[in-house]
Amino acid sequence: MRDAIVKSKAKLGKLPKNEDFVNIFSKPNLNDKLNYIKDKFNLDFEDYDLRKIELEILKKFKSDISSFTKYLNGIDLSFYNSYVSKYEMNSLIDVIQSIFNGTINENYKFLKENPFSDIFKIKKDMNFSELVNSLEHTKYYRVLKPFELSSNLKRENIMFLITNNLIKAYYRDVISICAKYKLKESKYLYDYIGIEIDLFNLETIYRLLRFYDIEKNEVFNYMIEGGKYIGTKELLKLSSLSYDEFISEISNYTYFDIFISNNNFEFISIERNLNRYIIKLSKRYLSQSGSDILKIVSAINIIYISFENLRRALEMNVEMTDNEKHILLSEV
C-alpha cells in the first residue's frame, strides 16, 4: 500500500500547473496548444482532432489509475474498484445521452473507443432497449430496466432520472464496502464519501429548482441518504423550498460559496466550484487521513480534475478573456 501512495504522489507532481494553463492560453492556435501539451505531458497523438485528443487524455488517465491495482488486494482492491467505477458509469451516461439525442451514429467512434466503455456493446443505430438488454449480466441492468417503459416522459426528464438512479446505485455500492472496514478507517471513508453525497444532494436540489419544472413533493425522491453534514431531516426541509428559499437557507452552510455564480457560465462555474471543493478536500485527506486507500482515491480525484482542466483548456475560444478562461478551470 505504501508503494501505491508513493506512486500517487509522484503522479500528482507531474500534473499541469497554473503556469502551464497560462502557456496554453497564450498559444495563438489549436495546433500550438496541442504541440505544447503533447511535449509537456507525454501524450501520444498524431491527428490534431479534439475528440481524438480527449480520448488520448482518457486513455492516459485510465492507464494511471489502473497502475495502482497491482499494489492493492482484499477489501482495499474492492473499495478502489467500486470507487473508480464512476468513470465507467459516466461513459455509460454518455452512451445513453447519445441514444436519446439521436446522435449515437455521430458519436459512435468516440463512445466505442472510450477506454471506460469496454464492457458496453455499443452499436450504430442502437436504441435504449438494446443497450439495456446488452447489460443483462451487469450491475447496471436492474437500474436501467424500469426506464424502458418510460417513453412518455420528456427526454431531459428521463435522462435526469436515469443519471440520478445510476449515481444512487453507485454510492450504495461504495458505502456497502466502507461498512466492511474497521471502525477507525471506516470513519475516514464515511466522512469523505458523506461529503461527496452532501455535494451531490445540494447540486441536485439546485438543478431541479433552477432548471426543471418539478413538484416540491418530488424533489426528496432524488436525494441520497448518508451525507456527512446534511441528514434526512435537513434534506426533507431543503427539498420543500422554492429556489430563492433554498439559496437563502444554505447561506450559512459550509458549501454555500459553491452555488454562487456572478458570470455568464453559471452552471459550468458551479461545476468548477464543486471540483475546487473536491480538490481542497482531497488534498486535506491526502496529507492527514488515517486511511491509506482514501489517500489513493483522493489522489485519483485530483488527477482526474487536472486532466479535465487540460481538456477544457483546449476547447476554449481564443476570444475569451483570461478571466473567463480561468472561470472554467478548477485550480489544482
mmCIF file of C-alpha atoms in Angstrom:
data_model
loop_
_atom_site.group_PDB
_atom_site.id
_atom_site.type_symbol
_atom_site.label_atom_id
_atom_site.label_comp_id
_atom_site.label_asym_id
_atom_site.label_seq_id
_atom_site.Cartn_x
_atom_site.Cartn_y
_atom_site.Cartn_z
ATOM 1 C CA MET A 1 0.000 0.000 0.000
ATOM 2 C CA ARG A 2 2.847 2.394 0.793
ATOM 3 C CA ASP A 3 4.185 1.863 -2.733
ATOM 4 C CA ALA A 4 0.787 2.914 -4.102
ATOM 5 C CA ILE A 5 0.817 6.102 -2.009
ATOM 6 C CA VAL A 6 4.335 6.969 -3.185
ATOM 7 C CA LYS A 7 3.254 6.324 -6.784
ATOM 8 C CA SER A 8 0.153 8.501 -6.416
ATOM 9 C CA LYS A 9 2.192 11.424 -5.036
ATOM 10 C CA ALA A 10 4.695 11.039 -7.881
ATOM 11 C CA LYS A 11 1.842 11.279 -10.408
ATOM 12 C CA LEU A 12 0.494 14.380 -8.678
ATOM 13 C CA GLY A 13 3.882 16.035 -9.141
ATOM 14 C CA LYS A 14 3.601 15.634 -12.926
ATOM 15 C CA LEU A 15 0.155 17.247 -13.304
ATOM 16 C CA PRO A 16 -0.394 20.513 -15.210
ATOM 17 C CA LYS A 17 0.323 23.572 -13.087
ATOM 18 C CA ASN A 18 -1.272 27.005 -13.333
ATOM 19 C CA GLU A 19 1.678 28.291 -15.392
ATOM 20 C CA ASP A 20 1.022 25.509 -17.897
ATOM 21 C CA PHE A 21 -2.516 26.784 -18.429
ATOM 22 C CA VAL A 22 -1.191 30.332 -18.823
ATOM 23 C CA ASN A 23 1.136 28.998 -21.520
ATOM 24 C CA ILE A 24 -1.718 27.107 -23.208
ATOM 25 C CA PHE A 25 -3.925 30.218 -23.151
ATOM 26 C CA SER A 26 -1.148 32.254 -24.770
ATOM 27 C CA LYS A 27 -0.862 29.978 -27.805
ATOM 28 C CA PRO A 28 -2.409 31.623 -30.897
ATOM 29 C CA ASN A 29 -3.955 28.480 -32.395
ATOM 30 C CA LEU A 30 -5.055 24.936 -31.569
ATOM 31 C CA ASN A 31 -2.031 23.247 -33.152
ATOM 32 C CA ASP A 32 0.370 25.243 -30.985
ATOM 33 C CA LYS A 33 -1.667 24.328 -27.891
ATOM 34 C CA LEU A 34 -1.625 20.659 -28.836
ATOM 35 C CA ASN A 35 2.118 20.667 -29.509
ATOM 36 C CA TYR A 36 2.660 22.159 -26.063
ATOM 37 C CA ILE A 37 0.645 19.541 -24.179
ATOM 38 C CA LYS A 38 1.987 16.714 -26.340
ATOM 39 C CA ASP A 39 5.565 17.562 -25.399
ATOM 40 C CA LYS A 40 4.873 18.604 -21.825
ATOM 41 C CA PHE A 41 2.626 15.742 -20.719
ATOM 42 C CA ASN A 42 3.809 12.863 -22.893
ATOM 43 C CA LEU A 43 0.535 12.387 -24.751
ATOM 44 C CA ASP A 44 0.692 10.223 -27.852
ATOM 45 C CA PHE A 45 -1.366 11.540 -30.762
ATOM 46 C CA GLU A 46 -0.770 12.313 -34.409
ATOM 47 C CA ASP A 47 -4.128 13.637 -35.593
ATOM 48 C CA TYR A 48 -4.892 17.067 -34.133
ATOM 49 C CA ASP A 49 -8.592 16.426 -33.644
ATOM 50 C CA LEU A 50 -10.124 17.476 -30.302
ATOM 51 C CA ARG A 51 -12.228 14.337 -29.878
ATOM 52 C CA LYS A 52 -9.190 12.150 -30.506
ATOM 53 C CA ILE A 53 -7.137 14.210 -28.053
ATOM 54 C CA GLU A 54 -9.879 13.769 -25.480
ATOM 55 C CA LEU A 55 -9.657 10.008 -25.997
ATOM 56 C CA GLU A 56 -5.890 10.116 -25.503
ATOM 57 C CA ILE A 57 -6.335 12.055 -22.267
ATOM 58 C CA LEU A 58 -8.904 9.491 -21.068
ATOM 59 C CA LYS A 59 -6.599 6.622 -22.043
ATOM 60 C CA LYS A 60 -3.717 8.161 -20.113
ATOM 61 C CA PHE A 61 -5.960 8.701 -17.100
ATOM 62 C CA LYS A 62 -7.199 5.105 -17.184
ATOM 63 C CA SER A 63 -3.639 3.850 -17.512
ATOM 64 C CA ASP A 64 -2.672 5.933 -14.480
ATOM 65 C CA ILE A 65 -5.470 4.660 -12.261
ATOM 66 C CA SER A 66 -5.137 1.065 -13.447
ATOM 67 C CA SER A 67 -1.487 1.065 -12.393
ATOM 68 C CA PHE A 68 -2.496 1.233 -8.723
ATOM 69 C CA THR A 69 -4.351 -2.080 -8.674
ATOM 70 C CA LYS A 70 -1.198 -4.204 -8.541
ATOM 71 C CA TYR A 71 -0.456 -2.727 -5.112
ATOM 72 C CA LEU A 72 -3.929 -3.463 -3.714
ATOM 73 C CA ASN A 73 -5.729 -6.586 -2.563
ATOM 74 C CA GLY A 74 -8.683 -7.732 -0.480
ATOM 75 C CA ILE A 75 -11.075 -5.081 0.749
ATOM 76 C CA ASP A 76 -8.831 -2.227 -0.436
ATOM 77 C CA LEU A 77 -8.987 -3.506 -4.005
ATOM 78 C CA SER A 78 -12.771 -3.946 -3.721
ATOM 79 C CA PHE A 79 -13.207 -0.391 -2.456
ATOM 80 C CA TYR A 80 -10.874 1.014 -5.091
ATOM 81 C CA ASN A 81 -12.623 -0.766 -7.959
ATOM 82 C CA SER A 82 -16.016 0.316 -6.648
ATOM 83 C CA TYR A 83 -14.931 3.930 -6.243
ATOM 84 C CA VAL A 84 -13.306 4.335 -9.674
ATOM 85 C CA SER A 85 -16.264 2.618 -11.379
ATOM 86 C CA LYS A 86 -17.813 6.106 -11.525
ATOM 87 C CA TYR A 87 -15.752 6.753 -14.663
ATOM 88 C CA GLU A 88 -17.273 3.702 -16.323
ATOM 89 C CA MET A 89 -20.702 4.890 -15.177
ATOM 90 C CA ASN A 90 -20.038 8.315 -16.724
ATOM 91 C CA SER A 91 -19.196 6.703 -20.057
ATOM 92 C CA LEU A 92 -22.475 4.757 -19.884
ATOM 93 C CA ILE A 93 -24.351 8.014 -19.273
ATOM 94 C CA ASP A 94 -22.683 9.442 -22.394
ATOM 95 C CA VAL A 95 -23.920 6.444 -24.424
ATOM 96 C CA ILE A 96 -27.477 6.835 -23.117
ATOM 97 C CA GLN A 97 -27.416 10.574 -23.776
ATOM 98 C CA SER A 98 -26.325 9.938 -27.363
ATOM 99 C CA ILE A 99 -29.154 7.426 -27.864
ATOM 100 C CA PHE A 100 -31.781 9.855 -26.549
ATOM 101 C CA ASN A 101 -30.331 12.745 -28.562
ATOM 102 C CA GLY A 102 -30.280 10.687 -31.765
ATOM 103 C CA THR A 103 -26.507 11.147 -32.094
ATOM 104 C CA ILE A 104 -25.384 7.558 -31.415
ATOM 105 C CA ASN A 105 -24.082 7.141 -35.001
ATOM 106 C CA GLU A 106 -22.346 10.512 -34.958
ATOM 107 C CA ASN A 107 -20.641 9.732 -31.624
ATOM 108 C CA TYR A 108 -20.179 6.006 -32.237
ATOM 109 C CA LYS A 109 -16.415 6.011 -32.790
ATOM 110 C CA PHE A 110 -15.719 8.182 -29.751
ATOM 111 C CA LEU A 111 -18.035 6.166 -27.497
ATOM 112 C CA LYS A 112 -16.645 2.866 -28.750
ATOM 113 C CA GLU A 113 -13.024 3.899 -28.211
ATOM 114 C CA ASN A 114 -13.614 5.435 -24.788
ATOM 115 C CA PRO A 115 -11.364 3.311 -22.533
ATOM 116 C CA PHE A 116 -14.062 3.237 -19.845
ATOM 117 C CA SER A 117 -16.709 1.752 -22.143
ATOM 118 C CA ASP A 118 -15.048 -1.648 -22.570
ATOM 119 C CA ILE A 119 -17.981 -3.637 -21.161
ATOM 120 C CA PHE A 120 -20.632 -1.880 -23.251
ATOM 121 C CA LYS A 121 -21.628 -3.480 -26.547
ATOM 122 C CA ILE A 122 -22.150 -0.232 -28.411
ATOM 123 C CA LYS A 123 -23.578 -0.463 -31.935
ATOM 124 C CA LYS A 124 -24.628 2.020 -34.571
ATOM 125 C CA ASP A 125 -28.385 2.693 -34.619
ATOM 126 C CA MET A 126 -28.620 1.181 -31.131
ATOM 127 C CA ASN A 127 -31.781 2.033 -29.215
ATOM 128 C CA PHE A 128 -32.207 2.200 -25.456
ATOM 129 C CA SER A 129 -33.828 -1.244 -25.121
ATOM 130 C CA GLU A 130 -30.959 -2.866 -26.995
ATOM 131 C CA LEU A 131 -28.458 -1.188 -24.695
ATOM 132 C CA VAL A 132 -30.339 -2.268 -21.565
ATOM 133 C CA ASN A 133 -30.651 -5.878 -22.712
ATOM 134 C CA SER A 134 -26.951 -5.992 -23.599
ATOM 135 C CA LEU A 135 -26.236 -5.162 -19.944
ATOM 136 C CA GLU A 136 -28.325 -8.024 -18.533
ATOM 137 C CA HIS A 137 -25.402 -9.585 -16.686
ATOM 138 C CA THR A 138 -24.032 -6.332 -15.251
ATOM 139 C CA LYS A 139 -24.888 -4.231 -12.214
ATOM 140 C CA TYR A 140 -26.458 -1.608 -14.497
ATOM 141 C CA TYR A 141 -29.268 -3.783 -15.797
ATOM 142 C CA ARG A 142 -31.510 -3.590 -12.726
ATOM 143 C CA VAL A 143 -31.108 0.196 -12.600
ATOM 144 C CA LEU A 144 -31.899 0.795 -16.276
ATOM 145 C CA LYS A 145 -34.551 -1.836 -16.997
ATOM 146 C CA PRO A 146 -37.512 0.105 -15.470
ATOM 147 C CA PHE A 147 -36.831 3.040 -17.798
ATOM 148 C CA GLU A 148 -37.662 1.028 -20.904
ATOM 149 C CA LEU A 149 -41.312 1.737 -20.127
ATOM 150 C CA SER A 150 -40.838 5.485 -19.537
ATOM 151 C CA SER A 151 -41.227 6.696 -23.103
ATOM 152 C CA ASN A 152 -43.993 9.088 -22.042
ATOM 153 C CA LEU A 153 -41.511 11.238 -20.087
ATOM 154 C CA LYS A 154 -39.721 14.213 -21.621
ATOM 155 C CA ARG A 155 -36.246 13.342 -22.870
ATOM 156 C CA GLU A 156 -34.460 15.689 -20.452
ATOM 157 C CA ASN A 157 -36.522 14.379 -17.525
ATOM 158 C CA ILE A 158 -35.843 10.706 -18.205
ATOM 159 C CA MET A 159 -32.131 11.446 -18.664
ATOM 160 C CA PHE A 160 -32.031 13.194 -15.315
ATOM 161 C CA LEU A 161 -33.856 10.274 -13.666
ATOM 162 C CA ILE A 162 -31.547 7.681 -15.178
ATOM 163 C CA THR A 163 -28.418 9.595 -14.168
ATOM 164 C CA ASN A 164 -29.779 10.075 -10.662
ATOM 165 C CA ASN A 165 -30.561 6.386 -10.246
ATOM 166 C CA LEU A 166 -27.160 5.308 -11.552
ATOM 167 C CA ILE A 167 -25.420 7.627 -9.085
ATOM 168 C CA LYS A 168 -27.604 6.370 -6.231
ATOM 169 C CA ALA A 169 -26.687 2.770 -7.068
ATOM 170 C CA TYR A 170 -23.024 3.754 -7.287
ATOM 171 C CA TYR A 171 -22.973 5.275 -3.806
ATOM 172 C CA ARG A 172 -24.910 2.350 -2.312
ATOM 173 C CA ASP A 173 -22.184 0.053 -3.585
ATOM 174 C CA VAL A 174 -19.337 2.251 -2.302
ATOM 175 C CA ILE A 175 -20.959 2.687 1.130
ATOM 176 C CA SER A 176 -21.576 -1.051 1.466
ATOM 177 C CA ILE A 177 -17.812 -1.625 1.195
ATOM 178 C CA CYS A 178 -16.994 1.188 3.642
ATOM 179 C CA ALA A 179 -19.007 -0.758 6.225
ATOM 180 C CA LYS A 180 -16.578 -3.699 5.975
ATOM 181 C CA TYR A 181 -13.587 -1.704 7.239
ATOM 182 C CA LYS A 182 -12.556 -1.472 10.875
ATOM 183 C CA LEU A 183 -14.194 1.372 12.786
ATOM 184 C CA LYS A 184 -11.345 3.906 12.655
ATOM 185 C CA GLU A 185 -10.690 3.583 8.934
ATOM 186 C CA SER A 186 -14.367 3.342 8.029
ATOM 187 C CA LYS A 187 -14.926 6.703 9.737
ATOM 188 C CA TYR A 188 -12.466 8.394 7.373
ATOM 189 C CA LEU A 189 -14.115 6.751 4.386
ATOM 190 C CA TYR A 190 -17.649 7.599 5.547
ATOM 191 C CA ASP A 191 -16.614 11.215 6.103
ATOM 192 C CA TYR A 192 -15.160 11.604 2.619
ATOM 193 C CA ILE A 193 -17.983 9.798 0.831
ATOM 194 C CA GLY A 194 -20.501 11.605 3.053
ATOM 195 C CA ILE A 195 -19.214 14.981 1.874
ATOM 196 C CA GLU A 196 -19.467 13.815 -1.742
ATOM 197 C CA ILE A 197 -23.089 12.820 -1.060
ATOM 198 C CA ASP A 198 -23.807 16.203 0.561
ATOM 199 C CA LEU A 199 -22.476 17.937 -2.548
ATOM 200 C CA PHE A 200 -24.460 15.659 -4.849
ATOM 201 C CA ASN A 201 -27.694 16.303 -2.936
ATOM 202 C CA LEU A 202 -27.242 20.083 -2.891
ATOM 203 C CA GLU A 203 -26.320 20.157 -6.585
ATOM 204 C CA THR A 204 -29.367 18.005 -7.388
ATOM 205 C CA ILE A 205 -31.744 20.275 -5.470
ATOM 206 C CA TYR A 206 -30.149 23.319 -7.093
ATOM 207 C CA ARG A 207 -30.531 21.891 -10.610
ATOM 208 C CA LEU A 208 -34.095 20.674 -10.048
ATOM 209 C CA LEU A 209 -35.244 24.029 -8.672
ATOM 210 C CA ARG A 210 -33.271 26.119 -11.135
ATOM 211 C CA PHE A 211 -33.817 24.283 -14.404
ATOM 212 C CA TYR A 212 -36.718 21.834 -14.067
ATOM 213 C CA ASP A 213 -40.455 22.170 -13.601
ATOM 214 C CA ILE A 214 -40.960 19.768 -10.710
ATOM 215 C CA GLU A 215 -43.402 19.459 -7.833
ATOM 216 C CA LYS A 216 -41.857 20.195 -4.439
ATOM 217 C CA ASN A 217 -43.009 16.874 -3.008
ATOM 218 C CA GLU A 218 -40.997 15.031 -5.678
ATOM 219 C CA VAL A 219 -37.598 16.617 -5.002
ATOM 220 C CA PHE A 220 -36.739 14.435 -1.992
ATOM 221 C CA ASN A 221 -37.065 11.301 -4.140
ATOM 222 C CA TYR A 222 -33.846 12.319 -5.889
ATOM 223 C CA MET A 223 -31.826 12.508 -2.674
ATOM 224 C CA ILE A 224 -29.220 10.061 -1.355
ATOM 225 C CA GLU A 225 -29.084 9.462 2.375
ATOM 226 C CA GLY A 226 -25.705 9.101 4.037
ATOM 227 C CA GLY A 227 -24.350 12.648 3.865
ATOM 228 C CA LYS A 228 -21.849 13.837 6.474
ATOM 229 C CA TYR A 229 -23.476 17.122 7.463
ATOM 230 C CA ILE A 230 -26.931 17.055 5.864
ATOM 231 C CA GLY A 231 -29.157 14.356 7.322
ATOM 232 C CA THR A 232 -32.600 13.131 6.289
ATOM 233 C CA LYS A 233 -34.486 15.765 8.293
ATOM 234 C CA GLU A 234 -32.493 18.588 6.721
ATOM 235 C CA LEU A 235 -32.875 17.098 3.224
ATOM 236 C CA LEU A 236 -36.641 16.957 3.667
ATOM 237 C CA LYS A 237 -36.643 20.621 4.643
ATOM 238 C CA LEU A 238 -34.414 21.729 1.746
ATOM 239 C CA SER A 239 -36.430 19.648 -0.717
ATOM 240 C CA SER A 240 -39.620 21.516 0.167
ATOM 241 C CA LEU A 241 -38.268 25.006 -0.576
ATOM 242 C CA SER A 242 -38.502 27.266 -3.599
ATOM 243 C CA TYR A 243 -35.289 28.176 -5.415
ATOM 244 C CA ASP A 244 -34.926 31.545 -3.646
ATOM 245 C CA GLU A 245 -35.726 29.946 -0.279
ATOM 246 C CA PHE A 246 -33.151 27.236 -0.941
ATOM 247 C CA ILE A 247 -30.377 29.766 -1.702
ATOM 248 C CA SER A 248 -31.299 31.726 1.418
ATOM 249 C CA GLU A 249 -31.432 28.602 3.604
ATOM 250 C CA ILE A 250 -27.978 27.346 2.614
ATOM 251 C CA SER A 251 -26.325 30.766 3.014
ATOM 252 C CA ASN A 252 -24.789 29.597 6.317
ATOM 253 C CA TYR A 253 -23.752 26.172 5.028
ATOM 254 C CA THR A 254 -20.116 25.147 4.611
ATOM 255 C CA TYR A 255 -20.863 24.555 0.939
ATOM 256 C CA PHE A 256 -22.699 27.832 0.202
ATOM 257 C CA ASP A 257 -19.996 29.527 -1.920
ATOM 258 C CA ILE A 258 -20.179 26.674 -4.429
ATOM 259 C CA PHE A 259 -23.615 27.782 -5.593
ATOM 260 C CA ILE A 260 -22.872 31.459 -6.075
ATOM 261 C CA SER A 261 -22.075 32.471 -9.643
ATOM 262 C CA ASN A 262 -21.570 36.013 -10.922
ATOM 263 C CA ASN A 263 -20.610 35.271 -14.514
ATOM 264 C CA ASN A 264 -22.061 34.156 -17.826
ATOM 265 C CA PHE A 265 -21.145 30.489 -17.317
ATOM 266 C CA GLU A 266 -23.480 29.803 -14.421
ATOM 267 C CA PHE A 267 -23.665 26.023 -14.308
ATOM 268 C CA ILE A 268 -20.104 25.453 -15.560
ATOM 269 C CA SER A 269 -18.913 27.858 -12.899
ATOM 270 C CA ILE A 270 -20.769 25.903 -10.218
ATOM 271 C CA GLU A 271 -19.303 22.657 -11.538
ATOM 272 C CA ARG A 272 -15.901 24.351 -11.316
ATOM 273 C CA ASN A 273 -16.612 25.334 -7.706
ATOM 274 C CA LEU A 274 -17.631 21.756 -6.879
ATOM 275 C CA ASN A 275 -14.385 20.469 -8.372
ATOM 276 C CA ARG A 276 -12.359 23.018 -6.435
ATOM 277 C CA TYR A 277 -14.028 21.898 -3.232
ATOM 278 C CA ILE A 278 -13.238 18.248 -4.039
ATOM 279 C CA ILE A 279 -9.609 19.188 -4.750
ATOM 280 C CA LYS A 280 -9.332 21.012 -1.430
ATOM 281 C CA LEU A 281 -10.971 18.086 0.373
ATOM 282 C CA SER A 282 -8.763 15.547 -1.396
ATOM 283 C CA LYS A 283 -5.569 17.425 -0.577
ATOM 284 C CA ARG A 284 -6.571 17.515 3.083
ATOM 285 C CA TYR A 285 -7.261 13.779 3.238
ATOM 286 C CA LEU A 286 -4.151 13.039 1.194
ATOM 287 C CA SER A 287 -1.982 14.610 3.879
ATOM 288 C CA GLN A 288 -3.997 13.950 7.045
ATOM 289 C CA SER A 289 -6.139 10.853 6.567
ATOM 290 C CA GLY A 290 -5.588 7.747 8.670
ATOM 291 C CA SER A 291 -6.752 5.648 5.714
ATOM 292 C CA ASP A 292 -4.222 4.672 3.063
ATOM 293 C CA ILE A 293 -6.865 3.699 0.494
ATOM 294 C CA LEU A 294 -8.527 7.099 0.971
ATOM 295 C CA LYS A 295 -5.218 8.812 0.231
ATOM 296 C CA ILE A 296 -5.083 6.965 -3.072
ATOM 297 C CA VAL A 297 -8.653 7.780 -4.181
ATOM 298 C CA SER A 298 -8.063 11.397 -3.094
ATOM 299 C CA ALA A 299 -5.103 11.499 -5.469
ATOM 300 C CA ILE A 300 -7.234 9.936 -8.209
ATOM 301 C CA ASN A 301 -9.811 12.725 -7.902
ATOM 302 C CA ILE A 302 -7.108 15.392 -8.207
ATOM 303 C CA ILE A 303 -5.601 13.645 -11.245
ATOM 304 C CA TYR A 304 -8.998 13.376 -12.972
ATOM 305 C CA ILE A 305 -9.923 17.026 -12.413
ATOM 306 C CA SER A 306 -6.495 18.071 -13.664
ATOM 307 C CA PHE A 307 -6.996 16.108 -16.896
ATOM 308 C CA GLU A 308 -10.456 17.666 -17.225
ATOM 309 C CA ASN A 309 -8.814 21.096 -16.960
ATOM 310 C CA LEU A 310 -6.447 20.157 -19.757
ATOM 311 C CA ARG A 311 -9.334 19.096 -21.979
ATOM 312 C CA ARG A 312 -11.279 22.281 -21.261
ATOM 313 C CA ALA A 313 -8.260 24.496 -21.887
ATOM 314 C CA LEU A 314 -8.035 23.100 -25.417
ATOM 315 C CA GLU A 315 -11.721 23.806 -26.090
ATOM 316 C CA MET A 316 -11.620 27.435 -25.002
ATOM 317 C CA ASN A 317 -12.269 30.117 -27.550
ATOM 318 C CA VAL A 318 -9.324 32.443 -28.210
ATOM 319 C CA GLU A 319 -11.685 35.426 -27.928
ATOM 320 C CA MET A 320 -12.381 34.632 -24.266
ATOM 321 C CA THR A 321 -10.792 36.934 -21.698
ATOM 322 C CA ASP A 322 -8.225 35.438 -19.320
ATOM 323 C CA ASN A 323 -10.763 35.822 -16.509
ATOM 324 C CA GLU A 324 -13.392 33.889 -18.469
ATOM 325 C CA LYS A 325 -10.877 31.143 -19.189
ATOM 326 C CA HIS A 326 -9.914 30.755 -15.526
ATOM 327 C CA ILE A 327 -13.596 30.709 -14.548
ATOM 328 C CA LEU A 328 -13.949 27.433 -16.461
ATOM 329 C CA LEU A 329 -10.983 25.743 -14.784
ATOM 330 C CA SER A 330 -10.737 24.050 -11.388
ATOM 331 C CA GLU A 331 -7.380 25.100 -9.949
ATOM 332 C CA VAL A 332 -5.261 22.180 -8.783
#
